[in-house]
Short mmCIF file of C-alpha atoms in Angstrom, two decimals:
data_model
loop_
_atom_site.label_atom_id
_atom_site.label_comp_id
_atom_site.label_asym_id
_atom_site.label_seq_id
_atom_site.Cartn_x
_atom_site.Cartn_y
_atom_site.Cartn_z
CA MET A 1 -13.86 61.03 50.03
CA ARG A 2 -13.32 64.52 50.63
CA MET A 3 -12.27 67.63 48.98
CA ALA A 4 -8.68 67.31 49.55
CA GLU A 5 -8.40 63.67 48.19
CA LEU A 6 -10.52 64.44 45.39
CA SER A 7 -8.12 67.06 44.45
CA THR A 8 -4.75 64.36 44.67
CA THR A 9 -6.84 61.86 43.12
CA SER A 10 -7.51 63.69 40.22
CA GLY A 11 -4.45 66.01 40.11
CA PHE A 12 -6.94 69.05 40.29
CA PRO A 13 -5.58 72.28 42.97
CA VAL A 14 -9.26 72.25 45.14
CA ALA A 15 -9.77 75.83 43.98
CA THR A 16 -10.17 74.61 40.09
CA ILE A 17 -12.45 71.94 41.60
CA LYS A 18 -14.35 74.57 43.34
CA PHE A 19 -14.79 76.29 40.36
CA TYR A 20 -15.79 73.36 38.39
CA LEU A 21 -18.77 73.04 41.50
CA ARG A 22 -19.50 76.74 41.10
CA GLU A 23 -20.04 76.38 37.23
CA GLY A 24 -21.82 73.20 37.24
CA LEU A 25 -19.25 71.40 35.24
CA LEU A 26 -19.21 68.92 38.66
CA PRO A 27 -21.94 67.88 40.43
CA ALA A 28 -22.34 68.68 43.81
CA GLY A 29 -20.99 66.26 46.41
CA VAL A 30 -23.20 65.08 49.15
CA VAL A 31 -23.60 67.46 52.05
CA THR A 32 -22.32 65.82 55.01
CA GLY A 33 -21.50 69.04 57.59
CA ARG A 34 -21.52 72.75 57.88
CA ASN A 35 -18.50 73.42 55.02
CA GLN A 36 -18.18 69.43 54.04
CA ALA A 37 -19.27 67.28 51.12
CA ASP A 38 -18.49 63.72 50.70
CA TYR A 39 -17.25 62.91 46.58
CA ASP A 40 -17.50 59.78 44.81
CA GLU A 41 -15.91 58.08 42.07
CA GLU A 42 -18.11 59.92 39.08
CA HIS A 43 -16.37 63.08 40.67
CA VAL A 44 -13.10 61.53 39.65
CA LYS A 45 -13.99 60.25 36.03
CA ARG A 46 -15.70 63.99 35.38
CA LEU A 47 -12.53 65.52 35.92
CA ARG A 48 -10.61 62.65 34.07
CA LEU A 49 -13.20 64.03 31.26
CA ILE A 50 -12.97 67.86 31.46
CA ARG A 51 -8.67 67.17 31.50
CA VAL A 52 -8.82 65.10 27.99
CA LEU A 53 -11.42 67.66 26.72
CA GLN A 54 -8.90 70.49 27.78
CA SER A 55 -5.57 69.14 26.86
CA VAL A 56 -6.05 66.54 24.08
CA GLY A 57 -9.04 68.47 22.62
CA GLY A 58 -7.38 71.18 23.15
CA MET A 59 -11.54 72.88 23.99
CA SER A 60 -11.66 75.86 26.34
CA ILE A 61 -13.60 76.04 29.25
CA ALA A 62 -16.56 77.36 27.90
CA LYS A 63 -17.13 74.98 25.47
CA VAL A 64 -16.48 72.09 27.74
CA ARG A 65 -18.98 73.30 29.71
CA GLU A 66 -21.39 73.71 27.01
CA LEU A 67 -20.81 70.17 26.22
CA LEU A 68 -21.08 69.14 29.79
CA ALA A 69 -24.43 70.64 29.37
CA ALA A 70 -25.50 67.94 26.53
CA VAL A 71 -23.93 65.11 28.33
CA ASP A 72 -26.19 65.87 31.36
CA THR A 73 -29.28 66.45 29.17
CA PRO A 74 -30.68 62.83 29.73
CA GLU A 75 -33.07 63.35 27.05
CA LEU A 76 -30.87 64.09 24.31
CA PRO A 77 -30.07 61.36 21.88
CA LEU A 78 -26.58 60.21 21.82
CA LEU A 79 -26.45 61.96 18.36
CA GLU A 80 -27.02 65.26 19.53
CA VAL A 81 -24.39 65.24 22.00
CA LEU A 82 -22.22 64.32 19.08
CA GLY A 83 -23.37 67.10 17.53
CA THR A 84 -22.59 69.29 20.39
CA MET A 85 -19.48 67.86 20.72
CA GLN A 86 -18.85 68.78 16.33
CA ALA A 87 -19.64 72.00 17.46
CA ASN A 88 -17.48 72.63 19.99
CA LEU A 89 -14.38 70.78 18.70
CA GLU A 90 -14.64 73.08 15.04
CA LEU A 91 -11.85 73.48 13.31
CA PRO A 92 -10.72 77.65 13.20
CA SER A 93 -11.99 78.85 10.25
CA HIS A 94 -9.74 79.93 7.70
CA GLU A 95 -10.54 82.28 4.66
CA LEU A 96 -10.42 81.91 1.11
CA GLN A 97 -9.19 83.15 -2.06
CA GLY A 98 -11.50 82.54 -3.97
CA ALA A 99 -15.73 81.29 -3.64
CA SER A 100 -15.23 79.61 -6.74
CA ASP A 101 -12.81 77.33 -5.28
CA LEU A 102 -15.00 76.35 -3.03
CA THR A 103 -17.87 74.96 -5.69
CA ASP A 104 -15.69 72.51 -7.17
CA ALA A 105 -14.43 71.22 -3.69
CA ARG A 106 -18.42 71.28 -2.35
CA ARG A 107 -19.55 69.22 -5.45
CA GLN A 108 -16.41 66.50 -5.10
CA VAL A 109 -17.53 66.40 -1.56
CA ASP A 110 -20.61 65.46 -1.96
CA THR A 111 -20.18 62.78 -5.01
CA VAL A 112 -18.11 61.08 -2.68
CA ILE A 113 -20.28 61.13 -0.05
CA GLU A 114 -22.74 59.75 -2.80
CA SER A 115 -20.53 56.98 -4.31
CA ARG A 116 -20.18 55.32 -0.83
CA GLY A 117 -23.84 55.26 0.00
CA TRP A 118 -23.34 57.70 3.71
CA SER A 119 -26.58 59.12 4.84
CA GLY A 120 -26.48 62.35 6.10
CA TRP A 121 -27.69 65.86 4.94
CA ALA A 122 -26.86 68.23 2.72
CA GLY A 123 -26.68 71.10 5.18
CA ASP A 124 -24.38 69.10 7.74
CA PRO A 125 -21.83 71.66 8.17
CA ASN A 126 -18.83 69.55 8.40
CA ARG A 127 -19.72 69.41 4.21
CA THR A 128 -18.58 72.97 3.74
CA GLU A 129 -16.02 72.20 6.04
CA ALA A 130 -14.47 69.38 4.11
CA ALA A 131 -14.86 71.70 1.22
CA ARG A 132 -13.03 74.34 2.58
CA LEU A 133 -10.01 72.46 3.65
CA ILE A 134 -10.44 70.87 0.52
CA ALA A 135 -10.33 74.08 -1.74
CA THR A 136 -7.07 74.94 0.97
CA TRP A 137 -5.80 72.24 -0.49
CA SER A 138 -6.02 72.71 -4.21
CA THR A 139 -3.96 76.09 -3.86
CA PHE A 140 -0.84 74.98 -3.04
CA SER A 141 -1.09 71.92 -5.53
CA PRO A 142 -2.25 73.28 -8.94
CA THR A 143 -0.46 71.09 -10.30
CA ILE A 144 -2.41 67.75 -9.39
CA PRO A 145 -5.83 67.47 -11.69
CA SER A 146 -8.84 66.80 -10.29
CA PRO A 147 -9.58 63.17 -10.83
CA ARG A 148 -6.05 62.74 -8.83
CA GLN A 149 -7.95 64.97 -5.77
CA ASN A 150 -10.92 62.85 -5.94
CA ASP A 151 -8.05 59.77 -5.70
CA THR A 152 -6.99 61.50 -2.22
CA LEU A 153 -10.69 62.38 -1.06
CA ASN A 154 -11.60 58.94 -1.62
CA ALA A 155 -8.56 57.29 -0.32
CA TYR A 156 -9.38 59.84 2.61
CA ALA A 157 -13.41 58.69 2.64
CA GLU A 158 -12.64 54.67 2.62
CA ALA A 159 -10.40 55.37 5.59
CA ALA A 160 -12.90 57.38 7.96
CA GLU A 161 -15.39 54.74 7.17
CA ILE A 162 -12.84 51.86 8.47
CA VAL A 163 -12.06 54.29 11.99
CA ALA A 164 -15.79 55.28 11.91
CA GLU A 165 -17.30 51.02 12.49
CA ARG A 166 -15.03 51.03 14.84
CA ASP A 167 -15.69 53.96 16.59
CA ILE A 168 -19.43 53.24 16.50
CA GLU A 169 -18.63 49.38 17.54
CA LEU A 170 -17.15 50.65 21.01
CA VAL A 171 -20.14 52.70 21.47
CA ARG A 172 -22.30 49.57 20.98
CA GLN A 173 -20.44 48.00 23.62
CA HIS A 174 -22.29 49.41 26.05
CA ALA A 175 -25.68 49.66 27.24
CA ASP A 176 -25.90 52.86 29.74
CA ARG A 177 -26.75 55.49 27.76
CA ASP A 178 -24.15 58.02 30.32
CA ASP A 179 -21.38 55.23 29.46
CA MET A 180 -22.40 55.45 25.53
CA VAL A 181 -22.14 59.03 25.46
CA ASP A 182 -18.83 59.06 27.93
CA VAL A 183 -17.28 56.18 24.78
CA ALA A 184 -18.14 58.68 22.38
CA VAL A 185 -17.41 61.76 23.48
CA VAL A 186 -13.32 60.66 24.23
CA GLY A 187 -13.37 58.71 21.83
CA THR A 188 -13.90 61.68 19.34
CA VAL A 189 -11.53 63.95 20.65
CA VAL A 190 -8.88 61.16 21.55
CA GLY A 191 -9.32 59.15 18.42
CA ASP A 192 -8.40 62.43 16.08
CA ALA A 193 -5.43 62.32 17.67
CA LEU A 194 -4.29 58.63 17.75
CA PHE A 195 -5.23 58.23 13.91
CA ALA A 196 -3.17 61.81 12.94
CA VAL A 197 -0.04 60.49 15.00
CA LEU A 198 -0.33 56.63 13.38
CA ARG A 199 -0.74 58.89 10.03
CA ARG A 200 2.25 60.30 10.66
CA LEU A 201 4.37 56.72 11.51
CA ALA A 202 2.29 55.13 8.55
CA GLN A 203 3.70 57.98 6.67
CA VAL A 204 7.56 57.03 8.18
CA HIS A 205 6.90 53.25 6.57
CA VAL A 206 5.67 54.63 3.21
CA SER A 207 8.41 56.89 2.67
CA GLN A 208 11.04 54.98 3.58
CA LYS A 209 9.40 52.53 1.20
CA HIS A 210 9.79 55.11 -2.24
CA PHE A 211 12.52 57.50 -1.00
CA PRO A 212 14.63 54.94 1.18
CA PRO A 213 17.55 56.49 2.95
CA ASP A 214 20.83 55.71 1.37
CA ALA A 215 23.64 57.76 0.59
CA ASN A 216 23.34 56.68 -2.94
CA ASP A 217 20.13 57.26 -3.32
CA PRO A 218 19.43 58.60 -6.50
CA GLU A 219 17.68 62.08 -6.77
CA PRO A 220 14.30 61.85 -4.38
CA GLY A 221 11.43 62.19 -7.09
CA GLN A 222 12.36 60.64 -10.36
CA LYS A 223 10.22 58.78 -12.30
CA GLY A 224 10.58 54.50 -12.23
CA GLN A 225 11.42 54.50 -8.56
CA PRO A 226 10.29 51.75 -7.10
CA MET B 1 4.82 93.70 -7.29
CA ARG B 2 4.57 96.36 -4.31
CA MET B 3 4.12 95.86 -0.67
CA ALA B 4 0.42 97.23 -1.10
CA GLU B 5 -0.72 95.14 -3.92
CA LEU B 6 0.81 91.88 -1.78
CA SER B 7 -1.53 93.22 1.36
CA THR B 8 -4.65 93.12 -0.44
CA THR B 9 -3.36 89.97 -2.55
CA SER B 10 -2.91 87.55 0.74
CA GLY B 11 -4.53 89.28 3.09
CA PHE B 12 -2.31 90.31 5.30
CA PRO B 13 -1.58 93.84 6.35
CA VAL B 14 1.13 95.58 5.96
CA ALA B 15 2.99 95.68 9.37
CA THR B 16 2.61 91.81 9.51
CA ILE B 17 4.22 91.51 6.59
CA LYS B 18 6.90 93.56 7.55
CA PHE B 19 6.75 91.68 10.48
CA TYR B 20 7.31 88.30 8.50
CA LEU B 21 10.18 90.37 6.37
CA ARG B 22 12.11 91.53 9.30
CA GLU B 23 12.06 87.51 11.44
CA GLY B 24 13.25 85.55 7.99
CA LEU B 25 9.69 84.17 7.83
CA LEU B 26 9.50 85.98 4.13
CA PRO B 27 12.51 86.49 1.87
CA ALA B 28 13.13 90.08 1.43
CA GLY B 29 11.77 91.46 -2.33
CA VAL B 30 13.77 93.06 -5.23
CA VAL B 31 15.27 96.38 -4.27
CA THR B 32 13.89 98.87 -6.56
CA GLY B 33 14.24 102.35 -4.62
CA ARG B 34 15.08 103.90 -1.37
CA ASN B 35 12.02 102.54 0.26
CA GLN B 36 10.55 100.27 -2.14
CA ALA B 37 10.82 96.65 -3.19
CA ASP B 38 9.39 94.38 -6.14
CA TYR B 39 7.07 90.89 -4.72
CA ASP B 40 6.21 87.76 -7.05
CA GLU B 41 4.28 85.06 -6.73
CA GLU B 42 6.30 83.11 -4.82
CA HIS B 43 6.08 86.14 -1.66
CA VAL B 44 1.85 85.37 -2.08
CA LYS B 45 2.55 81.99 -1.57
CA ARG B 46 4.53 81.84 1.53
CA LEU B 47 2.03 83.86 2.92
CA ARG B 48 -0.58 81.44 1.82
CA LEU B 49 1.26 78.88 3.58
CA ILE B 50 1.79 80.71 6.79
CA ARG B 51 -1.73 81.11 7.04
CA VAL B 52 -2.61 78.16 6.79
CA LEU B 53 0.16 76.35 9.25
CA GLN B 54 -1.56 79.40 12.24
CA SER B 55 -5.08 78.95 11.10
CA VAL B 56 -6.20 75.38 10.20
CA GLY B 57 -2.58 73.83 11.98
CA GLY B 58 -3.07 76.09 15.27
CA MET B 59 0.49 76.36 15.13
CA SER B 60 2.52 79.56 16.98
CA ILE B 61 4.43 82.26 14.87
CA ALA B 62 7.27 80.79 16.35
CA LYS B 63 6.08 77.01 15.45
CA VAL B 64 5.92 78.57 11.69
CA ARG B 65 9.09 80.53 11.87
CA GLU B 66 11.15 77.14 12.67
CA LEU B 67 9.50 74.98 10.65
CA LEU B 68 9.83 77.62 7.69
CA ALA B 69 13.40 77.58 8.93
CA ALA B 70 13.47 73.65 8.07
CA VAL B 71 12.09 74.49 4.59
CA ASP B 72 14.31 76.84 3.64
CA THR B 73 17.18 74.43 3.50
CA PRO B 74 17.82 72.85 0.40
CA GLU B 75 19.75 70.46 2.18
CA LEU B 76 17.61 69.08 4.27
CA PRO B 77 15.94 66.19 3.31
CA LEU B 78 11.81 65.71 2.62
CA LEU B 79 11.48 63.22 5.83
CA GLU B 80 13.63 65.54 7.79
CA VAL B 81 11.36 68.37 6.88
CA LEU B 82 8.40 66.38 8.02
CA GLY B 83 9.62 65.55 10.96
CA THR B 84 10.42 69.42 11.99
CA MET B 85 7.01 69.60 10.74
CA GLN B 86 5.86 66.64 13.37
CA ALA B 87 8.05 68.54 16.13
CA ASN B 88 5.92 70.75 15.91
CA LEU B 89 2.28 70.17 15.38
CA GLU B 90 2.72 67.90 18.71
CA LEU B 91 -0.39 67.17 20.77
CA PRO B 92 -0.38 69.35 24.37
CA SER B 93 1.30 66.51 26.46
CA HIS B 94 -1.27 65.22 28.69
CA GLU B 95 -0.81 63.08 32.54
CA LEU B 96 -1.58 60.01 32.97
CA GLN B 97 -2.89 58.27 35.74
CA GLY B 98 -0.68 55.12 36.33
CA ALA B 99 2.65 54.53 34.43
CA SER B 100 1.86 50.92 34.05
CA ASP B 101 -0.69 51.56 31.97
CA LEU B 102 1.41 53.33 29.66
CA THR B 103 3.94 49.90 29.29
CA ASP B 104 0.98 48.44 28.49
CA ALA B 105 -0.25 50.80 25.71
CA ARG B 106 3.17 50.84 24.54
CA ARG B 107 3.36 47.03 23.46
CA GLN B 108 0.23 47.28 21.37
CA VAL B 109 1.65 50.06 19.70
CA ASP B 110 4.55 48.53 19.20
CA THR B 111 2.82 45.15 18.68
CA VAL B 112 0.29 46.86 15.58
CA ILE B 113 3.44 48.38 14.00
CA GLU B 114 5.16 44.90 13.91
CA SER B 115 2.23 43.10 12.82
CA ARG B 116 1.54 46.03 9.59
CA GLY B 117 5.30 45.34 8.90
CA TRP B 118 5.93 49.24 8.89
CA SER B 119 9.51 50.65 9.24
CA GLY B 120 10.36 53.02 11.38
CA TRP B 121 12.68 53.20 14.62
CA ALA B 122 11.07 52.67 18.13
CA GLY B 123 12.43 55.88 19.35
CA ASP B 124 9.91 57.64 17.55
CA PRO B 125 8.18 59.40 20.12
CA ASN B 126 5.04 59.62 17.83
CA ARG B 127 5.27 55.68 19.41
CA THR B 128 5.14 57.10 22.86
CA GLU B 129 2.38 59.71 21.86
CA ALA B 130 0.17 56.98 20.46
CA ALA B 131 0.46 54.33 23.33
CA ARG B 132 0.10 57.90 25.60
CA LEU B 133 -3.29 58.14 23.73
CA ILE B 134 -4.26 54.69 23.98
CA ALA B 135 -3.83 54.68 27.53
CA THR B 136 -5.97 57.71 28.35
CA TRP B 137 -8.93 56.37 26.06
CA SER B 138 -8.47 52.65 28.09
CA THR B 139 -9.16 55.13 31.18
CA PHE B 140 -12.52 56.29 30.17
CA SER B 141 -12.84 52.87 28.56
CA PRO B 142 -12.36 49.84 31.43
CA THR B 143 -14.87 47.77 29.89
CA ILE B 144 -13.12 47.25 26.38
CA PRO B 145 -10.80 43.97 26.98
CA SER B 146 -7.48 44.19 25.46
CA PRO B 147 -8.39 42.42 22.54
CA ARG B 148 -10.89 44.74 21.26
CA GLN B 149 -8.82 47.63 21.94
CA ASN B 150 -6.14 45.94 19.86
CA ASP B 151 -9.11 45.76 17.25
CA THR B 152 -9.34 49.58 17.77
CA LEU B 153 -5.28 50.04 17.29
CA ASN B 154 -5.49 47.57 14.21
CA ALA B 155 -8.41 49.89 12.26
CA TYR B 156 -6.85 52.90 13.15
CA ALA B 157 -3.89 52.03 11.47
CA GLU B 158 -4.98 50.45 8.60
CA ALA B 159 -7.21 53.65 8.36
CA ALA B 160 -3.65 55.38 8.49
CA GLU B 161 -1.36 53.36 5.77
CA ILE B 162 -4.33 53.79 3.41
CA VAL B 163 -4.39 57.63 3.85
CA ALA B 164 -0.02 57.93 3.89
CA GLU B 165 -0.28 55.53 0.52
CA ARG B 166 -2.18 58.88 -1.14
CA ASP B 167 -0.06 61.31 1.10
CA ILE B 168 2.89 59.52 -0.38
CA GLU B 169 1.83 59.79 -3.57
CA LEU B 170 0.48 63.25 -4.03
CA VAL B 171 4.37 64.07 -2.88
CA ARG B 172 5.89 61.62 -5.05
CA GLN B 173 3.67 63.91 -8.02
CA HIS B 174 6.50 66.25 -7.92
CA ALA B 175 10.41 66.43 -9.04
CA ASP B 176 10.85 69.45 -7.25
CA ARG B 177 12.35 69.24 -3.47
CA ASP B 178 10.68 72.75 -3.34
CA ASP B 179 7.02 71.70 -4.53
CA MET B 180 7.30 68.17 -2.55
CA VAL B 181 8.33 69.96 0.74
CA ASP B 182 5.13 72.61 0.26
CA VAL B 183 2.99 69.42 -0.72
CA ALA B 184 4.12 67.56 2.03
CA VAL B 185 4.09 70.55 4.64
CA VAL B 186 0.65 71.25 3.67
CA GLY B 187 -0.43 67.90 3.39
CA THR B 188 0.08 67.10 6.92
CA VAL B 189 -1.81 70.27 8.48
CA VAL B 190 -4.69 69.70 5.92
CA GLY B 191 -5.25 65.93 5.82
CA ASP B 192 -5.27 65.69 9.43
CA ALA B 193 -8.34 68.39 9.42
CA LEU B 194 -9.95 66.89 6.30
CA PHE B 195 -10.15 63.50 7.61
CA ALA B 196 -11.07 64.44 11.56
CA VAL B 197 -14.25 66.37 9.38
CA LEU B 198 -14.53 62.76 6.96
CA ARG B 199 -14.57 60.69 10.24
CA ARG B 200 -17.51 63.01 11.25
CA LEU B 201 -19.32 62.76 8.25
CA ALA B 202 -18.63 59.11 8.37
CA GLN B 203 -19.44 58.45 12.25
CA VAL B 204 -22.93 59.93 11.33
CA HIS B 205 -23.74 57.36 8.32
CA VAL B 206 -22.35 54.23 10.72
CA SER B 207 -24.62 55.89 13.57
CA GLN B 208 -28.16 56.11 11.18
CA LYS B 209 -27.73 52.62 9.97
CA HIS B 210 -26.99 51.29 13.89
CA PHE B 211 -29.43 53.39 15.59
CA PRO B 212 -32.39 54.42 13.08
CA PRO B 213 -33.26 58.16 13.97
CA ASP B 214 -36.86 56.80 14.21
CA ALA B 215 -40.08 58.31 17.05
CA ASN B 216 -40.94 54.56 17.70
CA ASP B 217 -36.76 53.35 17.71
CA PRO B 218 -35.92 50.95 20.75
CA GLU B 219 -33.82 52.50 23.63
CA PRO B 220 -30.40 52.86 21.41
CA GLY B 221 -27.49 49.74 22.37
CA GLN B 222 -30.10 47.56 22.71
CA LYS B 223 -28.48 43.71 21.82
CA GLY B 224 -30.03 42.35 18.61
CA GLN B 225 -30.19 46.08 16.88
CA PRO B 226 -29.42 45.81 13.43
#
């Protein structure tokens, strides 16, 4: 297809597509004339991927470029592409009130990972990030004693394992490395968002179970309430 | 404490704190002199909350203001505060390729919710958002037949329920409405991020199980691989 059709099909303006071509985010088309090239389904698919990374993943174009460079390096193993993905999806780091909290939180993360028998390496930045989030969370719930907090972390880890099993299962249904990478990359971004939305839906269900929306309802949070 | 100390303790510049006071995000201090007021732990706590909503939740100051207005309305039930929260955390909406996909995806979402016995209302925008995400995801994995996709949605919903049960349990440990709201608001934002990080850690574990990182490893994705 011509550039005009690629633009209509993908929904990206011609100028944006030309920018992506210049920047190497999109492979060149097959040259068919002096100022003319032919594009195919692969180009449509790549543009769709760029859109998801930007809109659902909230990635900047610089981060999209870095990730696509990893995707386009066939020698790079799947796990390393996912590593690049993770680095580019990194949450904005936030300051902590006290460093001592972080040591405790980090110990909790390591304990949960060990008790679940997760492989991986101690230097994984995700462990530090998990510890930072737990430390931040504890700042707001100092009344929750530590064992309670471990229950929360355990429940989250159990749920994460269920999701991760499905995620990798989806990747394994593909034999071709490029397809696997595509499924993994899209699944990482879209899966995070899908889980967050389902969590909200489940929270409404569980809340209504515990705090029935009834005008004659007793004060919420009272002990002994079902 | 004086303004200068509030700034040091919270890590926010004095100018920012004054802006929040003017905008009503932070309640006024107790006036102790012509240009002097006294601030307390509640102010430190509120500033900490603003920081988490901005840095972890990625919320703009306009969205933080809207959420805090709901938090500061004592008559507003917890579920409605969470509703305001959800509306302000909304993912950037993304365009879809074909509307027909959305009908299918929406049917899948309703089916999963029904089969899990989740209460809630059909008009919940989270259902539409879940359908949009599933439709987007399917665009990239057209080889995955529909029952497979239901398996994925089911696994995600099961995991979401485990997390939501803990979330609401944490809220129920508090008797005071303001404490409940604080725990729920922080938990929503920090919980999303914590789950995403744990999902990455679990993915590494599950990947290594299926694709052992060995130099003599057969081509990943081959059938019959453990």
